[in-house]
Coordinates of N, CA and C and ligand atoms in Angstrom, one line a residue:
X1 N 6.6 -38.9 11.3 CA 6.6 -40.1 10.4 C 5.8 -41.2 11.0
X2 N 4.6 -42.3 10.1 CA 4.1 -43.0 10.8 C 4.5 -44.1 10.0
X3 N 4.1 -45.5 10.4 CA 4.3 -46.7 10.1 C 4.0 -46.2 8.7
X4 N 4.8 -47.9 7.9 CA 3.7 -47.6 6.3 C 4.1 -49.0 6.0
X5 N 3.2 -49.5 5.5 CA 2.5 -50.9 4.7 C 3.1 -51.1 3.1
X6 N 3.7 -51.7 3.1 CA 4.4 -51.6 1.5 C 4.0 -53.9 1.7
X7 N 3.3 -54.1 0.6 CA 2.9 -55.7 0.3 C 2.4 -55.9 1.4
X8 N 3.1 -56.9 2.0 CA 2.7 -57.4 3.0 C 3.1 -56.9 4.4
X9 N 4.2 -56.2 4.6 CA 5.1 -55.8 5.3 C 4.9 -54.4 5.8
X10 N 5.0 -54.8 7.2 CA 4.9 -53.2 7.9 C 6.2 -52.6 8.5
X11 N 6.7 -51.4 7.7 CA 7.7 -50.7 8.1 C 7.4 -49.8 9.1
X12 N 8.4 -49.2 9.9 CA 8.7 -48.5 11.0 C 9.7 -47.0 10.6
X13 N 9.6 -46.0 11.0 CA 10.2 -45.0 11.0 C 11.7 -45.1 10.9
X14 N 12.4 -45.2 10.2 CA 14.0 -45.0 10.7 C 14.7 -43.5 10.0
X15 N 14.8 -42.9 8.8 CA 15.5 -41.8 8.9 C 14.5 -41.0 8.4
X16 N 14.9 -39.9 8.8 CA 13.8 -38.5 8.1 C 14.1 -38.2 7.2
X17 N 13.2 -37.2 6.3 CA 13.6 -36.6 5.4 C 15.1 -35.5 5.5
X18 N 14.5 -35.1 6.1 CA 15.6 -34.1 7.4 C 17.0 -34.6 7.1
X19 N 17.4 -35.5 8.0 CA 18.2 -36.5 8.5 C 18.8 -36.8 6.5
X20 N 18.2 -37.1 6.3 CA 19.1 -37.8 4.8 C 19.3 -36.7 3.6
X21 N 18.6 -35.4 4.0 CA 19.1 -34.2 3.3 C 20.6 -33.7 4.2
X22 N 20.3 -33.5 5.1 CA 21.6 -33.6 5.6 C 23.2 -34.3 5.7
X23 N 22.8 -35.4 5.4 CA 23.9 -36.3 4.9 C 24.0 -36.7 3.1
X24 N 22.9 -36.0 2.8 CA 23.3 -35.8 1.2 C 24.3 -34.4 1.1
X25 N 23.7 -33.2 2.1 CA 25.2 -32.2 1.8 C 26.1 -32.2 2.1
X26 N 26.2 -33.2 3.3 CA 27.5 -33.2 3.8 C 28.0 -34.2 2.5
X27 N 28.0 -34.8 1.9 CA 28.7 -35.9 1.2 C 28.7 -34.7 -0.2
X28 N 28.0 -34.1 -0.8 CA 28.2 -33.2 -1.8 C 29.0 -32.2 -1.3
X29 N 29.3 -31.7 -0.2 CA 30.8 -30.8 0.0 C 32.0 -31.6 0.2
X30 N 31.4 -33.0 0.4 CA 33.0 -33.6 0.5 C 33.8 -33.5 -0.8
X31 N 32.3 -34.1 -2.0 CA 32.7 -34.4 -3.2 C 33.2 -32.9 -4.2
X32 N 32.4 -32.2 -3.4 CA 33.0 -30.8 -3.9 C 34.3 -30.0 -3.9
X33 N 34.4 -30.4 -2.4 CA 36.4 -30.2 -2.7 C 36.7 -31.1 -2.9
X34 N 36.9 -32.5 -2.7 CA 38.0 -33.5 -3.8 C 38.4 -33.3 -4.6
X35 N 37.0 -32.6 -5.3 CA 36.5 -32.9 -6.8 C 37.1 -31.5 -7.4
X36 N 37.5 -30.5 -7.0 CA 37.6 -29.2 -7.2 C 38.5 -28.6 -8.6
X37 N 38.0 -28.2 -9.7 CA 39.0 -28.3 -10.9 C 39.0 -29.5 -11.5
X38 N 38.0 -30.5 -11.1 CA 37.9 -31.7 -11.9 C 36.5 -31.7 -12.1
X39 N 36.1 -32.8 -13.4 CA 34.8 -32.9 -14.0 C 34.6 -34.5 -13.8
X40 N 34.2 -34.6 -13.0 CA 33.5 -36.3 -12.3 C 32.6 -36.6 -13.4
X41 N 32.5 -37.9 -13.7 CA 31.6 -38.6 -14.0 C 30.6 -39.3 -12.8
X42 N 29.7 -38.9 -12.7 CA 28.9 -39.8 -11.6 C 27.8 -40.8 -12.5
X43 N 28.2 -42.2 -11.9 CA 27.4 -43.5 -12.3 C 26.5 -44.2 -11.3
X44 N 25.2 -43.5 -11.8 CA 24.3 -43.9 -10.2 C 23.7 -45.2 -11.3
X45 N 23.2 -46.1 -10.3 CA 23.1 -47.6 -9.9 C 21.8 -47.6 -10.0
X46 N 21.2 -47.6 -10.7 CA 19.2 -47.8 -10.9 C 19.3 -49.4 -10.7
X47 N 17.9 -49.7 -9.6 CA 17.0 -48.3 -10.1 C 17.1 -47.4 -8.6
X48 N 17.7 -48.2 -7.6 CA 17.5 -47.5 -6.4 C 18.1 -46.4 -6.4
X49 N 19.2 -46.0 -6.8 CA 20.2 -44.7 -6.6 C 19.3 -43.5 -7.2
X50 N 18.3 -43.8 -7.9 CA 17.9 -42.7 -8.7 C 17.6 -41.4 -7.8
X51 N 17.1 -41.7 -6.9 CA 16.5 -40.0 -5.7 C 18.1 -39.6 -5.2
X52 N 18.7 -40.5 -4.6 CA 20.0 -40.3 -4.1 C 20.7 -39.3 -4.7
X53 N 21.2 -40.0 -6.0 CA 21.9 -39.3 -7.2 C 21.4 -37.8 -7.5
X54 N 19.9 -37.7 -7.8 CA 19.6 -36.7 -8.0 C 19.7 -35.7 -7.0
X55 N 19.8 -35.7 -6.1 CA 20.1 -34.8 -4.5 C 21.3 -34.8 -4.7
X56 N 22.0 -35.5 -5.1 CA 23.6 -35.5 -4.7 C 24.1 -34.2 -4.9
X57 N 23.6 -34.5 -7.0 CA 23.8 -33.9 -7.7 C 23.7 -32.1 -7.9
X58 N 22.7 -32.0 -7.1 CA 22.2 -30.4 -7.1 C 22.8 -29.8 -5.8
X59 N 23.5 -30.7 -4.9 CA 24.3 -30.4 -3.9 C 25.8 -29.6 -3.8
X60 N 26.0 -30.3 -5.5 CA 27.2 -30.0 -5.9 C 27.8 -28.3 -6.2
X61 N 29.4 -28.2 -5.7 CA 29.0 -26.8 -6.1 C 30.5 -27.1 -7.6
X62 N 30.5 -27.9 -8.2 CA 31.3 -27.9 -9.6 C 31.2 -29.1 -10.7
X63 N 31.4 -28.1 -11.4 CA 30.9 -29.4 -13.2 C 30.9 -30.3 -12.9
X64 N 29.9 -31.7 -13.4 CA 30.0 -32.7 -13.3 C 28.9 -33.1 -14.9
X65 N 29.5 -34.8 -15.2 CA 28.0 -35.3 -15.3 C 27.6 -36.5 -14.9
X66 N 26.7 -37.2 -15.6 CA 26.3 -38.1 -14.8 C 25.7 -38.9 -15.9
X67 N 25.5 -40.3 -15.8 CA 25.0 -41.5 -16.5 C 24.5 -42.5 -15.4
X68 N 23.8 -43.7 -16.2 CA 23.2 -44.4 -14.8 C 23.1 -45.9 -15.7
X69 N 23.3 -47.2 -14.4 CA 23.5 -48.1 -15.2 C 23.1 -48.9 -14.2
X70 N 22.6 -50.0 -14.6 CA 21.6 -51.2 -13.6 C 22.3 -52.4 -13.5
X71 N 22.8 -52.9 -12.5 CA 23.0 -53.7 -11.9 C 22.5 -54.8 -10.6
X72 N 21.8 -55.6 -10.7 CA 20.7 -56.2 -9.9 C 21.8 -57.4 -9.0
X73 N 21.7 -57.2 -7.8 CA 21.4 -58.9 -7.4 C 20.8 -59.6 -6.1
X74 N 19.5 -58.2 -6.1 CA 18.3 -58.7 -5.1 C 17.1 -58.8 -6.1
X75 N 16.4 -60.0 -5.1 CA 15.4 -60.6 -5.2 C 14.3 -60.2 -3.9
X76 N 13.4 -59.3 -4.1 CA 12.5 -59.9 -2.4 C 13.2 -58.8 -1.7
X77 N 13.5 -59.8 -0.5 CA 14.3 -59.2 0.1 C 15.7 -59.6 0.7
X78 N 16.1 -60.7 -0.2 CA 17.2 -61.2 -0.2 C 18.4 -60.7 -1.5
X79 N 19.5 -60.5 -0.9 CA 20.9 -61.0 -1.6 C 20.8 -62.2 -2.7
X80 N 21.0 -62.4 -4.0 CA 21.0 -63.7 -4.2 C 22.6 -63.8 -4.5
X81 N 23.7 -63.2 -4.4 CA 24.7 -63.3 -4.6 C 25.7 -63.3 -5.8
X82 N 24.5 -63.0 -7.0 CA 24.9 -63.5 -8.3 C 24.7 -61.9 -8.7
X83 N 25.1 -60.9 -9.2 CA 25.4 -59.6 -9.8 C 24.8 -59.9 -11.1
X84 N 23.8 -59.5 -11.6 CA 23.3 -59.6 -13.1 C 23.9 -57.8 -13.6
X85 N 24.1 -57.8 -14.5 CA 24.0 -56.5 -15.3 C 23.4 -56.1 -16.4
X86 N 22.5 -55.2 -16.2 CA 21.3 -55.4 -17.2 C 20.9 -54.1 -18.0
X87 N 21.7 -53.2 -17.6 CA 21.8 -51.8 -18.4 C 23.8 -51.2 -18.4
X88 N 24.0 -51.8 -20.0 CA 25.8 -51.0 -19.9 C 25.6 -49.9 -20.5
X89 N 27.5 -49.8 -19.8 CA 27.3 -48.0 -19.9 C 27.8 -48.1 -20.9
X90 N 27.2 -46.9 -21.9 CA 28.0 -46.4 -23.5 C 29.1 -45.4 -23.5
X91 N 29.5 -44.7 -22.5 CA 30.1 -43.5 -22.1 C 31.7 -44.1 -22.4
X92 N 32.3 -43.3 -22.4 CA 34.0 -43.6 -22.7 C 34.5 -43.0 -21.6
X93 N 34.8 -44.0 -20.7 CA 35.5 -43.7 -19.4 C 36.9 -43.2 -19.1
X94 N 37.4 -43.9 -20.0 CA 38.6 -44.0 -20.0 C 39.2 -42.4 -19.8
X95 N 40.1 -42.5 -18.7 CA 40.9 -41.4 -18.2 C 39.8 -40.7 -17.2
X96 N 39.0 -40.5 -17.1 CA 37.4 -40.4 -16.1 C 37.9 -40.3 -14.5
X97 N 37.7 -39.2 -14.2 CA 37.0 -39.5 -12.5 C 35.9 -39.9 -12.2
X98 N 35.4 -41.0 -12.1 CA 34.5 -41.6 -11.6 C 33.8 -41.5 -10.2
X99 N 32.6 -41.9 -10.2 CA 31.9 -41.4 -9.0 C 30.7 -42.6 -9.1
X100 N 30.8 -43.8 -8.7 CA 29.7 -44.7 -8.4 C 28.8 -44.2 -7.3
X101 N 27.5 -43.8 -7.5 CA 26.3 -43.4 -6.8 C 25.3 -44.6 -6.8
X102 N 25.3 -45.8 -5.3 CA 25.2 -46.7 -4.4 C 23.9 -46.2 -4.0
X103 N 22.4 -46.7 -3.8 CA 21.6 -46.4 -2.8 C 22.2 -47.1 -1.3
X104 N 22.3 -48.5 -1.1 CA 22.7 -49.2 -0.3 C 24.0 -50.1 -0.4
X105 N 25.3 -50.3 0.5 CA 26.0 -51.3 0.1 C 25.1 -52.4 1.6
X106 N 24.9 -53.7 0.9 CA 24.9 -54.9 1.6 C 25.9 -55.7 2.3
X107 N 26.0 -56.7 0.9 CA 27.2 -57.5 0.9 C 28.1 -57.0 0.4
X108 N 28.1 -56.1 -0.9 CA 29.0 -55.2 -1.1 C 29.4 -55.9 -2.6
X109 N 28.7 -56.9 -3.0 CA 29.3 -57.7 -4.4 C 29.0 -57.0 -5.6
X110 N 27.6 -56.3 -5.3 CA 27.3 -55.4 -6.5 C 28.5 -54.4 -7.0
X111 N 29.1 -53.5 -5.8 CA 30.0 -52.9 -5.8 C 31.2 -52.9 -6.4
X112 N 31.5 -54.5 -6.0 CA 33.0 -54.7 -6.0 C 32.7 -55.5 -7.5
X113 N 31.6 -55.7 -7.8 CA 31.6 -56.3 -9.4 C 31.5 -55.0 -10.3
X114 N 31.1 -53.6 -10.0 CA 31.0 -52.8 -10.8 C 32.3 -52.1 -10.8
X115 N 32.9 -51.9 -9.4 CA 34.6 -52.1 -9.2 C 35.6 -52.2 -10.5
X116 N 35.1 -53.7 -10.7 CA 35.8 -54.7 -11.1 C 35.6 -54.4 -13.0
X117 N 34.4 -54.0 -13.3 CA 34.2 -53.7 -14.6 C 34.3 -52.8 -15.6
X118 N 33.8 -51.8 -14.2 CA 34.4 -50.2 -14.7 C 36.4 -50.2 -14.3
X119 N 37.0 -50.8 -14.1 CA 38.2 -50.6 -13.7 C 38.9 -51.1 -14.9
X120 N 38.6 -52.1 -15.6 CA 38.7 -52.6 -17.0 C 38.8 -51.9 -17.7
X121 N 38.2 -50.8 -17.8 CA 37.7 -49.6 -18.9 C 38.7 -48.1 -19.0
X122 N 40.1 -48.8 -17.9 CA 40.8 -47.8 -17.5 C 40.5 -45.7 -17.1
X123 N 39.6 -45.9 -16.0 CA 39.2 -44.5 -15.7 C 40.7 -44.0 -14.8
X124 N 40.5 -42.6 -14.5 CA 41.5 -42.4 -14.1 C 41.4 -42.2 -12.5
X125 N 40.3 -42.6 -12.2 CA 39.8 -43.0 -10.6 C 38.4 -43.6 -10.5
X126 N 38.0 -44.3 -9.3 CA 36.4 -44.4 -9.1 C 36.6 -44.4 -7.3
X127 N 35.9 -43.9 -7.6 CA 35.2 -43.8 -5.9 C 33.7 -44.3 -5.9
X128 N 33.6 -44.9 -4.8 CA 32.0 -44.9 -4.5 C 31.7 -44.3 -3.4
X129 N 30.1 -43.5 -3.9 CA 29.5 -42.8 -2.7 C 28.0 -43.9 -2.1
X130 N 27.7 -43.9 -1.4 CA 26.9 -44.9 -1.1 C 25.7 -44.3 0.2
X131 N 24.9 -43.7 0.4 CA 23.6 -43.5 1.0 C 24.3 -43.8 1.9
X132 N 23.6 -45.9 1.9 CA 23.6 -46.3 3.7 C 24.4 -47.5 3.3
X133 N 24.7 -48.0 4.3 CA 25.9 -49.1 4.4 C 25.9 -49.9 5.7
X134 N 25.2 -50.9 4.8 CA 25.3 -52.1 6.0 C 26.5 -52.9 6.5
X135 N 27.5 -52.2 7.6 CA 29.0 -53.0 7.8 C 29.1 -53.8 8.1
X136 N 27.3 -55.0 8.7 CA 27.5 -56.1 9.1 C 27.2 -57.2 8.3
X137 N 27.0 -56.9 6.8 CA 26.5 -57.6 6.0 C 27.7 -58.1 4.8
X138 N 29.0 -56.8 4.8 CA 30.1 -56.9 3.6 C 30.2 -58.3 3.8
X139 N 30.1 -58.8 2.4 CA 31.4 -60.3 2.6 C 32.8 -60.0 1.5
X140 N 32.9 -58.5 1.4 CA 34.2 -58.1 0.4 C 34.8 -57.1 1.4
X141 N 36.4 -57.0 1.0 CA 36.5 -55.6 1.2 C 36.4 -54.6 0.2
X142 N 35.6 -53.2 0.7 CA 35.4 -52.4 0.6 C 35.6 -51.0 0.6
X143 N 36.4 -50.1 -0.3 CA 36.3 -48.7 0.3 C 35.6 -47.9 0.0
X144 N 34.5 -47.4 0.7 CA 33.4 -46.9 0.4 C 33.8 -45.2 0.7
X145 N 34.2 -44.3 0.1 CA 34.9 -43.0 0.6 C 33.8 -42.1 0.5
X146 N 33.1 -42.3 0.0 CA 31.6 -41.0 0.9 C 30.1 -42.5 1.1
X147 N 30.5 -42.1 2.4 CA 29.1 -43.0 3.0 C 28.4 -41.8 3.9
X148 N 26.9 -42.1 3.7 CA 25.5 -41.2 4.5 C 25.3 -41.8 5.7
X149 N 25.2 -42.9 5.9 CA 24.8 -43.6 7.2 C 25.2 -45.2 7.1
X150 N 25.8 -45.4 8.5 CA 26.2 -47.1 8.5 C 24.4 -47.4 9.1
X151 N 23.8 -48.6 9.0 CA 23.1 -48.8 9.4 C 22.9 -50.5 10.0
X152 N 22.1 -51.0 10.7 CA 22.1 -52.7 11.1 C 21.8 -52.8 10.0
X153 N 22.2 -54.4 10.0 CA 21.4 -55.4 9.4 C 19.7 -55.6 9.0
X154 N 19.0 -54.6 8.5 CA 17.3 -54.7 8.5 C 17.5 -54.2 7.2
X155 N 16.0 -54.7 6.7 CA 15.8 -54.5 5.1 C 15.0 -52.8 5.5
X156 N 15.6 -52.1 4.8 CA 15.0 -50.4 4.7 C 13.8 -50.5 3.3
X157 N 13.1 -49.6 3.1 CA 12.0 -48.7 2.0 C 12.3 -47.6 2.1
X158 N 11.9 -46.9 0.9 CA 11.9 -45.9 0.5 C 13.0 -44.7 0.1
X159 N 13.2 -43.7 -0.3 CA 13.7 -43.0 -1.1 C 15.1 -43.3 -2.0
X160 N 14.0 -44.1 -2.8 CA 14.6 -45.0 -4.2 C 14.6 -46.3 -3.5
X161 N 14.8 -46.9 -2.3 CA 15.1 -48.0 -2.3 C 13.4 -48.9 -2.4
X162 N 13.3 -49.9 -2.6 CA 12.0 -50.8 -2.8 C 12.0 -52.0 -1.7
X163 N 10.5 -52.8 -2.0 CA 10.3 -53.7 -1.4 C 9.4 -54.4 -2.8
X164 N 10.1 -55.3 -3.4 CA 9.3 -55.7 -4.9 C 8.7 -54.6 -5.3
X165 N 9.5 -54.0 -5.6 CA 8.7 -52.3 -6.7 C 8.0 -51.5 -6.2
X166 N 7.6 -51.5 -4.6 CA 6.8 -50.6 -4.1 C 7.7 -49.7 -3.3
X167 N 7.6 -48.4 -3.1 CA 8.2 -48.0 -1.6 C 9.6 -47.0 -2.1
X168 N 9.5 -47.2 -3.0 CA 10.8 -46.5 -3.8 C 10.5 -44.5 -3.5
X169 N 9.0 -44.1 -3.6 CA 8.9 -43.2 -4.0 C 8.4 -42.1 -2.6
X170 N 9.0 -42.9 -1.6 CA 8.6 -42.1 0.4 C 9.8 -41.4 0.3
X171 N 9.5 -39.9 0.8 CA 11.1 -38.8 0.9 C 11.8 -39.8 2.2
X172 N 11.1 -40.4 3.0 CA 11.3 -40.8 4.1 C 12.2 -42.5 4.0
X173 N 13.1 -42.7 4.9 CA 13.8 -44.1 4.8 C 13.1 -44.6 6.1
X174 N 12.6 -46.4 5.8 CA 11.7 -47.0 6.7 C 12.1 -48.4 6.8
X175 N 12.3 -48.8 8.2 CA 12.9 -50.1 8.4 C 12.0 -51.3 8.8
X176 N 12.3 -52.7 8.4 CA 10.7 -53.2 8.4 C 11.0 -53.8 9.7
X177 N 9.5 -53.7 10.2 CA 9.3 -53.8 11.7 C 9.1 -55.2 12.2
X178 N 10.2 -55.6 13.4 CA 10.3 -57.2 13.5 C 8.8 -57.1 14.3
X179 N 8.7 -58.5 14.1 CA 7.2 -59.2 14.6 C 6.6 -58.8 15.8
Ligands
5GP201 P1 24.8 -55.9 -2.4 O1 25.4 -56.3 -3.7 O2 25.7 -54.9 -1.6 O3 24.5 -57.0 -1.5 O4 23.4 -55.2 -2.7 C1 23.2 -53.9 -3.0 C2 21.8 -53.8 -3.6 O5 20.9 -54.6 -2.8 C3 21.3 -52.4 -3.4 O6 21.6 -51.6 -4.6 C4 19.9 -52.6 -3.2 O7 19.2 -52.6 -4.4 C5 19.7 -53.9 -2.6 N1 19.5 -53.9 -1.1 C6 20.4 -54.2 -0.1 N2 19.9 -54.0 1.1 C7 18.7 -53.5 0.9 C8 17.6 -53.1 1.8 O8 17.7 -53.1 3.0 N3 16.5 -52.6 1.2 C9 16.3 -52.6 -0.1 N4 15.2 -52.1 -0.6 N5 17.3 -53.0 -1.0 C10 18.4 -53.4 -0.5

């Protein structure tokens, strides 16, 4: 893996392809026996979740399906704190195993507001699975029951995740390199 240039910003190597296939199956055998005799709903989080989700998914070894719904509340490369929701789900949850599919939790508000909305809708569980998880960044509590990797505090690229719309589309995860 070499450096890569996304805008202005030069990122650094941090997980391999390798490395995050591997913790996509280990999290698809978790969800596999939990899940065993049940039919999950999985609700991946566009636009970042999208590669995630789709890995997850073919990981799986029982019925599922899946829908996907957008929730924003980065800018750049900042948190702005405020959870917009910009694509609802039409699906009828209600009585549902749920399965929120997270590229990254930050602060963790996106989460705990989708938490908070899908739980309204009375399903008959939600879990979130979440890639990578920044523990030094939550300002909520959280139970994140299938996490891929805790990681610091540094803004990542690539596979699904962005840097203003670029960077989404590297197999590889890339951390932007201090000065
Ligand atoms: P939270 O609400 O947990 O603060 O933010 C979650 C969302 O922020 C993620 O879905 C993702 O879109 C974005 N995000 C948080 N940290 C990063 C990061 O390091 N890189 C990128 N590209 N997006 C991030």
């Amino acid at each position: 893996m070499n450096y890569v240039t996304v805008h202005d910003k030069t990122f650094q190597p941090f997980l391999s392809e390798a490395e995050i296939q591997q913790a996509v199956s280990r999290l698809g055998k978790a969800i596999s026996k939990d899940y065993k005799g049940k039919n999950p709903l999985f609700i991946g989080v566009l636009n970042g979740a999208f590669m995630f989700c789709s890995d997850l998914l073919k990981t799986l070894e029982i019925p599922c399906e899946v829908t996907f719904v957008r929730l924003s509340s980065y800018s750049g490369m900042e948190s702005t704190g405020e959870v917009r929701s910009v694509v609802n789900l039409h699906e009828d949850i209600e009585g549902r195993d749920i399965i929120l599919v997270e590229d990254i939790v930050d602060t963790g508000l996106t989460m705990q507001k989708a938490l908070a909305n899908f739980g309204t809708l009375k399903p008959n569980s939600i879990e979130i699975a979440s890639l990578l998880v920044k523990p030094d960044c939550l300002q909520c509590e959280l139970d994140i029951k299938y996490k891929g990797f805790e990681i610091p505090e540094k803004f990542v690229v690539g596979y699904g995740l962005d840097y203003d719309g670029l960077g989404r589309n590297f197999k590889d995860i890339y951390q932007l390199k201090q000065d």
